[in-house]
PDB file of C-alpha atoms and ligand atoms in Angstrom:
ATOM      1  CA  MET G   1     -45.986 -69.958  56.258  1.00 73.00           C
ATOM      2  CA  SER G   2     -44.330 -72.796  58.075  1.00 87.00           C
ATOM      3  CA  LYS G   3     -40.324 -72.443  58.002  1.00 95.00           C
ATOM      4  CA  ILE G   4     -38.283 -74.843  56.015  1.00 97.00           C
ATOM      5  CA  LYS G   5     -36.387 -77.236  57.356  1.00 98.00           C
ATOM      6  CA  VAL G   6     -32.710 -78.331  57.004  1.00 98.00           C
ATOM      7  CA  CYS G   7     -30.715 -80.719  58.734  1.00 98.00           C
ATOM      8  CA  VAL G   8     -26.771 -80.593  58.187  1.00 98.00           C
ATOM      9  CA  VAL G   9     -25.263 -83.658  59.202  1.00 98.00           C
ATOM     10  CA  GLY G  10     -21.597 -83.163  60.099  1.00 98.00           C
ATOM     11  CA  LEU G  11     -21.230 -80.572  62.466  1.00 98.00           C
ATOM     12  CA  GLY G  12     -17.251 -79.943  62.002  1.00 97.00           C
ATOM     13  CA  GLN G  13     -15.521 -77.254  60.519  1.00 96.00           C
ATOM     14  CA  ILE G  14     -17.833 -76.873  57.628  1.00 96.00           C
ATOM     15  CA  GLY G  15     -20.844 -78.069  59.156  1.00 98.00           C
ATOM     16  CA  PHE G  16     -21.600 -75.878  61.634  1.00 97.00           C
ATOM     17  CA  PRO G  17     -20.983 -72.124  59.819  1.00 97.00           C
ATOM     18  CA  VAL G  18     -23.538 -73.948  57.311  1.00 98.00           C
ATOM     19  CA  ALA G  19     -26.265 -74.673  60.026  1.00 98.00           C
ATOM     20  CA  GLN G  20     -25.372 -71.004  61.808  1.00 97.00           C
ATOM     21  CA  TYR G  21     -25.915 -69.429  58.152  1.00 97.00           C
ATOM     22  CA  CYS G  22     -29.203 -71.696  58.222  1.00 98.00           C
ATOM     23  CA  GLU G  23     -30.289 -70.005  61.256  1.00 97.00           C
ATOM     24  CA  VAL G  24     -29.597 -66.507  60.419  1.00 96.00           C
ATOM     25  CA  LYS G  25     -31.655 -67.049  56.689  1.00 97.00           C
ATOM     26  CA  GLY G  26     -34.384 -68.141  58.932  1.00 97.00           C
ATOM     27  CA  LEU G  27     -35.268 -71.502  58.691  1.00 98.00           C
ATOM     28  CA  GLU G  28     -36.166 -74.219  61.110  1.00 97.00           C
ATOM     29  CA  VAL G  29     -32.306 -76.147  61.749  1.00 98.00           C
ATOM     30  CA  TYR G  30     -31.248 -79.743  63.477  1.00 98.00           C
ATOM     31  CA  GLY G  31     -27.953 -80.543  63.290  1.00 98.00           C
ATOM     32  CA  TYR G  32     -26.178 -84.467  63.557  1.00 98.00           C
ATOM     33  CA  ASP G  33     -24.008 -85.449  63.832  1.00 98.00           C
ATOM     34  CA  ILE G  34     -21.882 -88.834  65.657  1.00 98.00           C
ATOM     35  CA  ASN G  35     -19.604 -86.939  68.087  1.00 98.00           C
ATOM     36  CA  PRO G  36     -21.362 -85.837  71.311  1.00 98.00           C
ATOM     37  CA  ALA G  37     -18.413 -83.574  71.371  1.00 98.00           C
ATOM     38  CA  THR G  38     -19.387 -81.696  68.570  1.00 98.00           C
ATOM     39  CA  VAL G  39     -22.757 -82.018  69.472  1.00 98.00           C
ATOM     40  CA  GLU G  40     -22.675 -80.494  73.027  1.00 97.00           C
ATOM     41  CA  LYS G  41     -20.047 -77.815  71.407  1.00 97.00           C
ATOM     42  CA  ALA G  42     -23.223 -77.280  68.737  1.00 97.00           C
ATOM     43  CA  VAL G  43     -25.909 -76.761  71.173  1.00 96.00           C
ATOM     44  CA  THR G  44     -23.536 -74.529  73.342  1.00 96.00           C
ATOM     45  CA  THR G  45     -21.824 -71.909  70.914  1.00 95.00           C
ATOM     46  CA  GLY G  46     -24.895 -72.060  68.651  1.00 92.00           C
ATOM     47  CA  LYS G  47     -28.723 -71.383  67.663  1.00 91.00           C
ATOM     48  CA  PHE G  48     -29.712 -74.697  66.662  1.00 96.00           C
ATOM     49  CA  LYS G  49     -30.994 -77.942  67.761  1.00 97.00           C
ATOM     50  CA  ALA G  50     -28.237 -80.288  67.194  1.00 98.00           C
ATOM     51  CA  THR G  51     -27.982 -84.522  68.723  1.00 98.00           C
ATOM     52  CA  THR G  52     -26.452 -87.603  68.329  1.00 98.00           C
ATOM     53  CA  ASN G  53     -29.457 -89.607  68.074  1.00 98.00           C
ATOM     54  CA  TRP G  54     -30.979 -89.715  64.315  1.00 98.00           C
ATOM     55  CA  ALA G  55     -34.441 -90.831  65.610  1.00 97.00           C
ATOM     56  CA  GLU G  56     -34.574 -87.795  67.039  1.00 97.00           C
ATOM     57  CA  ILE G  57     -35.009 -86.301  63.676  1.00 97.00           C
ATOM     58  CA  PRO G  58     -37.884 -85.100  62.454  1.00 95.00           C
ATOM     59  CA  LYS G  59     -39.277 -84.728  58.857  1.00 94.00           C
ATOM     60  CA  MET G  60     -37.214 -82.518  56.540  1.00 97.00           C
ATOM     61  CA  ASP G  61     -37.534 -80.413  53.487  1.00 98.00           C
ATOM     62  CA  VAL G  62     -33.879 -80.216  53.578  1.00 98.00           C
ATOM     63  CA  TYR G  63     -30.295 -82.641  54.651  1.00 98.00           C
ATOM     64  CA  VAL G  64     -27.154 -81.018  53.781  1.00 98.00           C
ATOM     65  CA  VAL G  65     -24.559 -83.450  54.043  1.00 98.00           C
ATOM     66  CA  CYS G  66     -21.257 -81.652  55.592  1.00 98.00           C
ATOM     67  CA  VAL G  67     -19.504 -85.619  57.210  1.00 98.00           C
ATOM     68  CA  THR G  68     -15.754 -86.233  57.222  1.00 97.00           C
ATOM     69  CA  THR G  69     -14.364 -87.540  53.816  1.00 98.00           C
ATOM     70  CA  SER G  70     -10.692 -88.706  54.441  1.00 97.00           C
ATOM     71  CA  GLN G  71      -7.954 -90.584  52.429  1.00 96.00           C
ATOM     72  CA  THR G  72      -6.147 -93.936  53.281  1.00 95.00           C
ATOM     73  CA  PRO G  73      -2.918 -95.515  51.435  1.00 93.00           C
ATOM     74  CA  GLU G  74      -5.778 -97.763  49.785  1.00 94.00           C
ATOM     75  CA  GLY G  75      -7.253 -94.559  48.762  1.00 96.00           C
ATOM     76  CA  PRO G  76     -10.469 -92.468  49.422  1.00 98.00           C
ATOM     77  CA  ASP G  77     -12.559 -93.445  52.017  1.00 98.00           C
ATOM     78  CA  LEU G  78     -16.077 -91.731  51.168  1.00 98.00           C
ATOM     79  CA  SER G  79     -17.762 -94.566  53.608  1.00 98.00           C
ATOM     80  CA  PRO G  80     -19.435 -91.310  56.048  1.00 98.00           C
ATOM     81  CA  VAL G  81     -21.387 -89.602  53.232  1.00 98.00           C
ATOM     82  CA  PHE G  82     -23.022 -93.529  52.096  1.00 98.00           C
ATOM     83  CA  ASP G  83     -23.686 -93.933  55.500  1.00 98.00           C
ATOM     84  CA  VAL G  84     -25.508 -91.096  56.136  1.00 98.00           C
ATOM     85  CA  CYS G  85     -27.450 -91.193  52.981  1.00 98.00           C
ATOM     86  CA  LYS G  86     -28.400 -94.716  53.606  1.00 97.00           C
ATOM     87  CA  LYS G  87     -29.083 -92.972  57.105  1.00 97.00           C
ATOM     88  CA  ILE G  88     -31.683 -90.301  55.337  1.00 97.00           C
ATOM     89  CA  ALA G  89     -32.773 -93.236  52.148  1.00 96.00           C
ATOM     90  CA  GLU G  90     -34.058 -95.014  55.258  1.00 96.00           C
ATOM     91  CA  THR G  91     -36.122 -92.814  57.266  1.00 96.00           C
ATOM     92  CA  ASN G  92     -37.093 -89.867  55.033  1.00 94.00           C
ATOM     93  CA  THR G  93     -40.840 -89.834  54.335  1.00 92.00           C
ATOM     94  CA  ASN G  94     -40.904 -86.239  52.183  1.00 94.00           C
ATOM     95  CA  PRO G  95     -41.063 -87.809  48.541  1.00 91.00           C
ATOM     96  CA  THR G  96     -39.504 -83.717  47.557  1.00 94.00           C
ATOM     97  CA  ALA G  97     -37.266 -83.330  50.674  1.00 97.00           C
ATOM     98  CA  LEU G  98     -33.539 -82.697  48.956  1.00 98.00           C
ATOM     99  CA  VAL G  99     -30.301 -83.710  49.666  1.00 98.00           C
ATOM    100  CA  ALA G 100     -26.826 -82.149  48.770  1.00 98.00           C
ATOM    101  CA  ILE G 101     -24.094 -83.888  49.379  1.00 98.00           C
ATOM    102  CA  GLU G 102     -20.981 -80.598  50.392  1.00 98.00           C
ATOM    103  CA  SER G 103     -18.204 -82.964  51.866  1.00 98.00           C
ATOM    104  CA  THR G 104     -15.352 -83.421  49.504  1.00 98.00           C
ATOM    105  CA  ILE G 105     -16.577 -86.773  46.823  1.00 98.00           C
ATOM    106  CA  ILE G 106     -14.641 -87.758  44.004  1.00 98.00           C
ATOM    107  CA  PRO G 107     -16.748 -87.995  40.137  1.00 98.00           C
ATOM    108  CA  GLY G 108     -19.072 -90.267  40.058  1.00 98.00           C
ATOM    109  CA  THR G 109     -19.843 -91.150  43.568  1.00 98.00           C
ATOM    110  CA  THR G 110     -23.407 -88.525  43.622  1.00 98.00           C
ATOM    111  CA  LYS G 111     -24.867 -91.140  40.594  1.00 97.00           C
ATOM    112  CA  LYS G 112     -23.794 -94.353  43.203  1.00 97.00           C
ATOM    113  CA  ILE G 113     -25.588 -92.769  46.472  1.00 98.00           C
ATOM    114  CA  PHE G 114     -28.171 -91.959  44.232  1.00 97.00           C
ATOM    115  CA  GLU G 115     -28.638 -95.056  42.398  1.00 96.00           C
ATOM    116  CA  THR G 116     -27.782 -97.683  45.663  1.00 96.00           C
ATOM    117  CA  TYR G 117     -29.599 -95.809  48.413  1.00 96.00           C
ATOM    118  CA  PHE G 118     -32.154 -92.829  46.648  1.00 94.00           C
ATOM    119  CA  LYS G 119     -33.608 -94.183  43.598  1.00 84.00           C
ATOM    120  CA  SER G 120     -35.807 -91.746  41.979  1.00 79.00           C
ATOM    121  CA  LYS G 121     -37.824 -91.042  45.773  1.00 88.00           C
ATOM    122  CA  ILE G 122     -35.531 -87.752  46.835  1.00 95.00           C
ATOM    123  CA  LEU G 123     -33.606 -85.122  45.243  1.00 97.00           C
ATOM    124  CA  LEU G 124     -29.896 -85.113  45.295  1.00 98.00           C
ATOM    125  CA  VAL G 125     -27.359 -82.211  44.178  1.00 98.00           C
ATOM    126  CA  HIS G 126     -23.778 -82.171  44.938  1.00 98.00           C
ATOM    127  CA  ALA G 127     -21.961 -78.233  45.506  1.00 98.00           C
ATOM    128  CA  PRO G 128     -18.793 -78.915  47.262  1.00 98.00           C
ATOM    129  CA  HIS G 129     -17.361 -76.487  49.610  1.00 96.00           C
ATOM    130  CA  ARG G 130     -14.842 -73.572  49.478  1.00 94.00           C
ATOM    131  CA  TYR G 131     -14.926 -73.063  52.918  1.00 94.00           C
ATOM    132  CA  TRP G 132     -11.110 -71.308  53.629  1.00 91.00           C
ATOM    133  CA  ALA G 133     -11.535 -71.450  57.914  1.00 88.00           C
ATOM    134  CA  ASP G 134      -9.307 -68.320  58.451  1.00 89.00           C
ATOM    135  CA  GLU G 135     -11.564 -65.617  56.352  1.00 91.00           C
ATOM    136  CA  PRO G 136     -15.490 -66.717  56.540  1.00 91.00           C
ATOM    137  CA  GLU G 137     -16.469 -62.659  56.989  1.00 88.00           C
ATOM    138  CA  LYS G 138     -14.729 -63.413  52.603  1.00 89.00           C
ATOM    139  CA  HIS G 139     -14.408 -67.162  51.801  1.00 93.00           C
ATOM    140  CA  GLY G 140     -17.313 -68.533  53.944  1.00 93.00           C
ATOM    141  CA  VAL G 141     -20.638 -70.023  53.785  1.00 96.00           C
ATOM    142  CA  ASN G 142     -21.907 -67.962  50.982  1.00 95.00           C
ATOM    143  CA  GLN G 143     -19.284 -67.251  48.952  1.00 97.00           C
ATOM    144  CA  LEU G 144     -19.520 -68.581  44.934  1.00 97.00           C
ATOM    145  CA  ARG G 145     -20.154 -72.345  44.970  1.00 97.00           C
ATOM    146  CA  VAL G 146     -20.752 -74.753  41.936  1.00 98.00           C
ATOM    147  CA  ILE G 147     -23.286 -76.963  41.966  1.00 98.00           C
ATOM    148  CA  GLY G 148     -24.507 -80.042  40.439  1.00 98.00           C
ATOM    149  CA  ALA G 149     -27.502 -82.749  39.865  1.00 98.00           C
ATOM    150  CA  VAL G 150     -28.161 -86.180  39.493  1.00 97.00           C
ATOM    151  CA  ASN G 151     -31.580 -84.924  36.984  1.00 97.00           C
ATOM    152  CA  GLY G 152     -33.320 -81.465  36.095  1.00 97.00           C
ATOM    153  CA  GLU G 153     -35.941 -81.609  38.882  1.00 97.00           C
ATOM    154  CA  SER G 154     -33.117 -81.988  41.572  1.00 98.00           C
ATOM    155  CA  LEU G 155     -31.349 -78.982  40.163  1.00 98.00           C
ATOM    156  CA  LYS G 156     -34.251 -77.005  40.005  1.00 98.00           C
ATOM    157  CA  ALA G 157     -34.400 -77.789  44.001  1.00 98.00           C
ATOM    158  CA  GLY G 158     -30.964 -77.353  44.497  1.00 98.00           C
ATOM    159  CA  LEU G 159     -30.858 -74.171  43.357  1.00 98.00           C
ATOM    160  CA  ASN G 160     -33.965 -72.665  44.937  1.00 98.00           C
ATOM    161  CA  PHE G 161     -32.370 -73.755  48.056  1.00 98.00           C
ATOM    162  CA  TYR G 162     -28.961 -72.194  47.399  1.00 98.00           C
ATOM    163  CA  GLN G 163     -29.642 -69.257  45.683  1.00 98.00           C
ATOM    164  CA  GLU G 164     -33.597 -68.368  46.362  1.00 98.00           C
ATOM    165  CA  THR G 165     -33.475 -69.219  50.116  1.00 98.00           C
ATOM    166  CA  LEU G 166     -30.182 -68.659  51.795  1.00 98.00           C
ATOM    167  CA  GLY G 167     -29.226 -66.474  49.186  1.00 98.00           C
ATOM    168  CA  ILE G 168     -25.912 -68.107  47.538  1.00 97.00           C
ATOM    169  CA  PRO G 169     -24.286 -67.746  44.128  1.00 97.00           C
ATOM    170  CA  MET G 170     -24.270 -71.086  42.299  1.00 98.00           C
ATOM    171  CA  HIS G 171     -22.042 -71.605  38.749  1.00 98.00           C
ATOM    172  CA  VAL G 172     -24.380 -74.719  37.665  1.00 98.00           C
ATOM    173  CA  CYS G 173     -22.400 -78.047  36.072  1.00 98.00           C
ATOM    174  CA  SER G 174     -23.982 -79.215  32.890  1.00 98.00           C
ATOM    175  CA  SER G 175     -23.123 -82.778  35.013  1.00 98.00           C
ATOM    176  CA  VAL G 176     -23.106 -83.951  38.215  1.00 98.00           C
ATOM    177  CA  GLU G 177     -19.717 -85.267  37.289  1.00 98.00           C
ATOM    178  CA  VAL G 178     -18.149 -82.009  36.670  1.00 98.00           C
ATOM    179  CA  ALA G 179     -18.811 -80.933  40.368  1.00 98.00           C
ATOM    180  CA  GLU G 180     -17.249 -83.519  41.868  1.00 98.00           C
ATOM    181  CA  MET G 181     -13.997 -83.130  39.508  1.00 98.00           C
ATOM    182  CA  CYS G 182     -14.163 -79.185  40.383  1.00 98.00           C
ATOM    183  CA  LYS G 183     -13.551 -79.184  43.727  1.00 98.00           C
ATOM    184  CA  ILE G 184     -10.318 -81.186  43.944  1.00 98.00           C
ATOM    185  CA  THR G 185      -9.100 -80.223  40.820  1.00 98.00           C
ATOM    186  CA  GLU G 186      -9.225 -77.030  42.407  1.00 98.00           C
ATOM    187  CA  ASN G 187      -7.148 -77.707  45.542  1.00 97.00           C
ATOM    188  CA  SER G 188      -4.712 -79.763  43.327  1.00 98.00           C
ATOM    189  CA  HIS G 189      -3.912 -76.616  41.785  1.00 98.00           C
ATOM    190  CA  ARG G 190      -3.105 -74.653  44.612  1.00 97.00           C
ATOM    191  CA  TYR G 191      -0.820 -77.345  45.562  1.00 98.00           C
ATOM    192  CA  LEU G 192       0.597 -77.140  42.835  1.00 98.00           C
ATOM    193  CA  GLN G 193       0.967 -73.342  43.013  1.00 98.00           C
ATOM    194  CA  ILE G 194       2.902 -73.985  46.778  1.00 98.00           C
ATOM    195  CA  ALA G 195       4.674 -76.695  45.548  1.00 98.00           C
ATOM    196  CA  PHE G 196       6.407 -74.689  43.184  1.00 98.00           C
ATOM    197  CA  ALA G 197       6.819 -71.865  45.928  1.00 98.00           C
ATOM    198  CA  GLU G 198       8.623 -74.618  47.493  1.00 98.00           C
ATOM    199  CA  ASP G 199      10.877 -75.987  45.034  1.00 98.00           C
ATOM    200  CA  LEU G 200      11.845 -71.383  43.806  1.00 98.00           C
ATOM    201  CA  LYS G 201      12.728 -71.021  47.471  1.00 98.00           C
ATOM    202  CA  MET G 202      14.668 -74.876  47.099  1.00 98.00           C
ATOM    203  CA  MET G 203      16.313 -72.893  44.004  1.00 98.00           C
ATOM    204  CA  CYS G 204      16.909 -69.761  45.554  1.00 98.00           C
ATOM    205  CA  ALA G 205      19.011 -71.215  48.480  1.00 98.00           C
ATOM    206  CA  LYS G 206      21.019 -73.159  46.280  1.00 97.00           C
ATOM    207  CA  ILE G 207      22.038 -69.691  43.632  1.00 98.00           C
ATOM    208  CA  GLY G 208      22.147 -67.685  47.033  1.00 98.00           C
ATOM    209  CA  MET G 209      19.425 -65.205  45.863  1.00 98.00           C
ATOM    210  CA  ASN G 210      16.591 -64.254  48.461  1.00 98.00           C
ATOM    211  CA  PHE G 211      13.416 -65.758  47.590  1.00 98.00           C
ATOM    212  CA  GLU G 212      10.734 -62.887  49.206  1.00 98.00           C
ATOM    213  CA  GLU G 213      12.606 -60.507  47.303  1.00 98.00           C
ATOM    214  CA  LEU G 214      12.487 -63.083  43.883  1.00 98.00           C
ATOM    215  CA  ARG G 215       8.282 -63.484  44.597  1.00 98.00           C
ATOM    216  CA  ALA G 216       8.038 -59.903  45.068  1.00 98.00           C
ATOM    217  CA  ALA G 217       9.654 -58.867  41.535  1.00 98.00           C
ATOM    218  CA  CYS G 218       7.761 -61.692  40.201  1.00 98.00           C
ATOM    219  CA  ASN G 219       4.335 -61.428  41.335  1.00 98.00           C
ATOM    220  CA  THR G 220       4.174 -57.373  39.697  1.00 98.00           C
ATOM    221  CA  LYS G 221       3.211 -58.734  36.484  1.00 98.00           C
ATOM    222  CA  TRP G 222      -0.362 -59.176  36.300  1.00 98.00           C
ATOM    223  CA  ASN G 223      -0.498 -62.397  35.530  1.00 98.00           C
ATOM    224  CA  VAL G 224       2.038 -64.614  38.599  1.00 98.00           C
ATOM    225  CA  ASP G 225       0.993 -64.767  41.447  1.00 97.00           C
ATOM    226  CA  ILE G 226       3.568 -67.044  43.360  1.00 98.00           C
ATOM    227  CA  PRO G 227       2.313 -67.663  47.387  1.00 98.00           C
ATOM    228  CA  GLU G 228       4.366 -67.516  50.310  1.00 97.00           C
ATOM    229  CA  ALA G 229       6.447 -71.497  50.581  1.00 97.00           C
ATOM    230  CA  ARG G 230       5.652 -71.548  54.500  1.00 95.00           C
ATOM    231  CA  ASP G 231       5.716 -75.247  56.483  1.00 95.00           C
ATOM    232  CA  GLY G 232       5.111 -77.586  53.622  1.00 96.00           C
ATOM    233  CA  ILE G 233       1.369 -77.820  52.240  1.00 96.00           C
ATOM    234  CA  GLY G 234      -0.305 -79.295  55.185  1.00 86.00           C
ATOM    235  CA  ARG G 235      -4.189 -79.057  56.837  1.00 84.00           C
ATOM    236  CA  HIS G 236      -6.762 -81.630  55.995  1.00 88.00           C
ATOM    237  CA  CYS G 237      -7.924 -80.150  52.100  1.00 95.00           C
ATOM    238  CA  LEU G 238      -5.065 -79.607  49.963  1.00 97.00           C
ATOM    239  CA  PRO G 239      -3.177 -82.917  50.499  1.00 97.00           C
ATOM    240  CA  LYS G 240      -6.231 -84.787  50.394  1.00 98.00           C
ATOM    241  CA  ASP G 241      -7.722 -83.726  47.234  1.00 98.00           C
ATOM    242  CA  ILE G 242      -4.445 -84.089  45.558  1.00 98.00           C
ATOM    243  CA  LYS G 243      -4.779 -87.690  46.328  1.00 98.00           C
ATOM    244  CA  TYR G 244      -8.431 -88.131  45.033  1.00 98.00           C
ATOM    245  CA  VAL G 245      -7.334 -86.394  41.930  1.00 98.00           C
ATOM    246  CA  THR G 246      -3.976 -88.942  40.832  1.00 97.00           C
ATOM    247  CA  HIS G 247      -6.496 -92.190  42.087  1.00 97.00           C
ATOM    248  CA  ILE G 248      -8.394 -91.339  39.478  1.00 95.00           C
ATOM    249  CA  ALA G 249      -6.109 -90.756  36.735  1.00 95.00           C
ATOM    250  CA  PRO G 250      -2.556 -90.750  36.962  1.00 95.00           C
ATOM    251  CA  SER G 251      -0.930 -87.694  36.778  1.00 97.00           C
ATOM    252  CA  ILE G 252       3.457 -87.127  36.558  1.00 98.00           C
ATOM    253  CA  LEU G 253       2.824 -83.052  37.130  1.00 98.00           C
ATOM    254  CA  LEU G 254       0.930 -83.803  40.481  1.00 98.00           C
ATOM    255  CA  GLU G 255       2.911 -86.738  41.844  1.00 98.00           C
ATOM    256  CA  SER G 256       6.031 -84.690  41.062  1.00 98.00           C
ATOM    257  CA  ALA G 257       3.896 -81.936  43.104  1.00 98.00           C
ATOM    258  CA  MET G 258       4.022 -83.931  46.187  1.00 98.00           C
ATOM    259  CA  SER G 259       7.263 -84.910  45.698  1.00 98.00           C
ATOM    260  CA  VAL G 260       8.540 -81.435  45.891  1.00 98.00           C
ATOM    261  CA  ASP G 261       6.328 -80.350  48.953  1.00 98.00           C
ATOM    262  CA  LYS G 262       7.733 -83.688  50.428  1.00 98.00           C
ATOM    263  CA  LYS G 263      11.512 -82.602  49.673  1.00 98.00           C
ATOM    264  CA  TYR G 264      10.948 -78.982  50.947  1.00 98.00           C
ATOM    265  CA  ARG G 265       9.840 -80.274  54.635  1.00 97.00           C
ATOM    266  CA  GLU G 266      12.744 -82.991  54.157  1.00 97.00           C
ATOM    267  CA  TRP G 267      15.138 -79.778  53.830  1.00 97.00           C
ATOM    268  CA  LEU G 268      12.931 -76.581  56.145  1.00 97.00           C
ATOM    269  CA  SER G 269      14.060 -79.188  58.647  1.00 95.00           C
ATOM    270  CA  LYS G 270      17.330 -79.329  57.997  1.00 95.00           C
ATOM    271  CA  GLN G 271      17.330 -75.516  58.081  1.00 91.00           C
ATOM    272  CA  HIS G 272      19.189 -74.019  61.408  1.00 71.00           C
TER     273      HIS G 272
HETATM  274  N1  NAD M 301     -12.441 -77.373  56.384  1.00 66.32           N
HETATM  275  C1  NAD M 301     -12.513 -76.683  55.907  1.00 66.32           C
HETATM  276  O1  NAD M 301     -11.927 -75.933  55.811  1.00 66.32           O
HETATM  277  C2  NAD M 301     -13.097 -77.345  54.495  1.00 66.32           C
HETATM  278  C3  NAD M 301     -13.148 -76.525  52.901  1.00 66.32           C
HETATM  279  C4  NAD M 301     -14.199 -77.300  51.957  1.00 66.32           C
HETATM  280  C5  NAD M 301     -14.095 -79.087  52.307  1.00 66.32           C
HETATM  281  N2  NAD M 301     -14.160 -79.270  53.323  1.00 66.32           N
HETATM  282  C6  NAD M 301     -15.314 -80.785  52.989  1.00 66.32           C
HETATM  283  O2  NAD M 301     -15.923 -80.289  53.815  1.00 66.32           O
HETATM  284  C7  NAD M 301     -16.283 -82.173  54.943  1.00 66.32           C
HETATM  285  C8  NAD M 301     -16.029 -81.850  56.233  1.00 66.32           C
HETATM  286  O3  NAD M 301     -15.399 -81.307  56.609  1.00 66.32           O
HETATM  287  P1  NAD M 301     -14.849 -80.861  58.325  1.00 66.32           P
HETATM  288  O4  NAD M 301     -13.104 -80.213  58.151  1.00 66.32           O
HETATM  289  O5  NAD M 301     -15.376 -80.202  58.125  1.00 66.32           O
HETATM  290  O6  NAD M 301     -14.167 -82.016  58.498  1.00 66.32           O
HETATM  291  P2  NAD M 301     -14.814 -81.931  60.447  1.00 66.32           P
HETATM  292  O7  NAD M 301     -14.010 -83.102  60.583  1.00 66.32           O
HETATM  293  O8  NAD M 301     -14.012 -80.927  60.686  1.00 66.32           O
HETATM  294  O9  NAD M 301     -16.395 -82.498  60.727  1.00 66.32           O
HETATM  295  C9  NAD M 301     -17.003 -83.187  59.993  1.00 66.32           C
HETATM  296  C10 NAD M 301     -18.002 -83.872  60.716  1.00 66.32           C
HETATM  297  O10 NAD M 301     -18.718 -84.990  60.306  1.00 66.32           O
HETATM  298  C11 NAD M 301     -18.859 -85.635  61.402  1.00 66.32           C
HETATM  299  N3  NAD M 301     -19.184 -87.254  61.215  1.00 66.32           N
HETATM  300  C12 NAD M 301     -17.803 -88.114  60.359  1.00 66.32           C
HETATM  301  N4  NAD M 301     -18.985 -89.430  60.206  1.00 66.32           N
HETATM  302  C13 NAD M 301     -19.909 -89.252  60.672  1.00 66.32           C
HETATM  303  C14 NAD M 301     -21.242 -89.785  60.257  1.00 66.32           C
HETATM  304  N5  NAD M 301     -21.579 -90.953  59.861  1.00 66.32           N
HETATM  305  N6  NAD M 301     -22.159 -89.500  60.827  1.00 66.32           N
HETATM  306  C15 NAD M 301     -22.139 -87.815  61.395  1.00 66.32           C
HETATM  307  N7  NAD M 301     -21.645 -87.609  61.332  1.00 66.32           N
HETATM  308  C16 NAD M 301     -20.435 -87.982  61.489  1.00 66.32           C
HETATM  309  C17 NAD M 301     -17.807 -85.767  62.438  1.00 66.32           C
HETATM  310  O11 NAD M 301     -18.354 -86.387  63.703  1.00 66.32           O
HETATM  311  C18 NAD M 301     -17.302 -84.215  62.124  1.00 66.32           C
HETATM  312  O12 NAD M 301     -18.340 -83.440  63.527  1.00 66.32           O
HETATM  313  C19 NAD M 301     -14.789 -82.686  54.132  1.00 66.32           C
HETATM  314  O13 NAD M 301     -15.646 -83.813  52.313  1.00 66.32           O
HETATM  315  C20 NAD M 301     -13.473 -81.926  54.169  1.00 66.32           C
HETATM  316  O14 NAD M 301     -12.811 -82.535  52.738  1.00 66.32           O
HETATM  317  C21 NAD M 301     -13.584 -78.557  54.161  1.00 66.32           C
END
């Protein structure tokens, strides 16, 4: 039996380990990225073929989309996901090819892409990533994920790919919009927890109480888990994803959490 051919599109923090994982699972893996340095690194350190030239990608069974999504002052910038899906639609000749969008997007994106580019010519799912680069063994590619699809046929193909071929447990959402919303909601939830810790730390400073001692005491309760308050809510995903949620629907709570983080950073910069 011939190997399943998969193209991982976008070889950054998420795409590279996804491509490596697929290779270990015995798939024939191709990587594609617009950044020559990223492709060079992937070819040197990975065990799969990679290119910046889309024309070199042969007929595929599966495309896994792991490209950048970002936030601009005007709102979410999902153009890389649209760009690569357009490319796939223009060149794919396999009527049963599966496209799995793993990049973080907002509700409505997957269906818009399906209707704009793929119509009924391709199977399409969204399986957002939960990768945590600090603990890839525990929270890496094969942790429990959610999946949503544009139709039943796509869902069947998506589950077959993730669960049967890759051995990744999947929680099925009844609509692709729930899967899209799930990713940005879980990151907003995490943001809120950290913002609460930051707020509490500033309150403790005001009343002269040791924040770490209070946190440790609170966390002895079975349903309390206050995280650390470090240097402000950084990295790429949490600050971006909470803005994706407030872009869709205003939220007093989420807006306040972002104000708390801003205030905390200012406060921190004034501590010796
Ligand atoms: N890094 C994480 O821990 C993490 C966790 C969960 C979800 N995500 C999400 O996964 C997605 C990718 O994140 P990342 O951290 O891997 O980003 P990254 O910036 O490390 O990698 C993205 C890659 O996509 C490439 N790219 C951009 N536009 C492209 C295009 N048009 N065609 C081909 N390649 C293109 C870039 O060159 C880059 O190498 C984002 O939506 C992010 O929000 C990231």
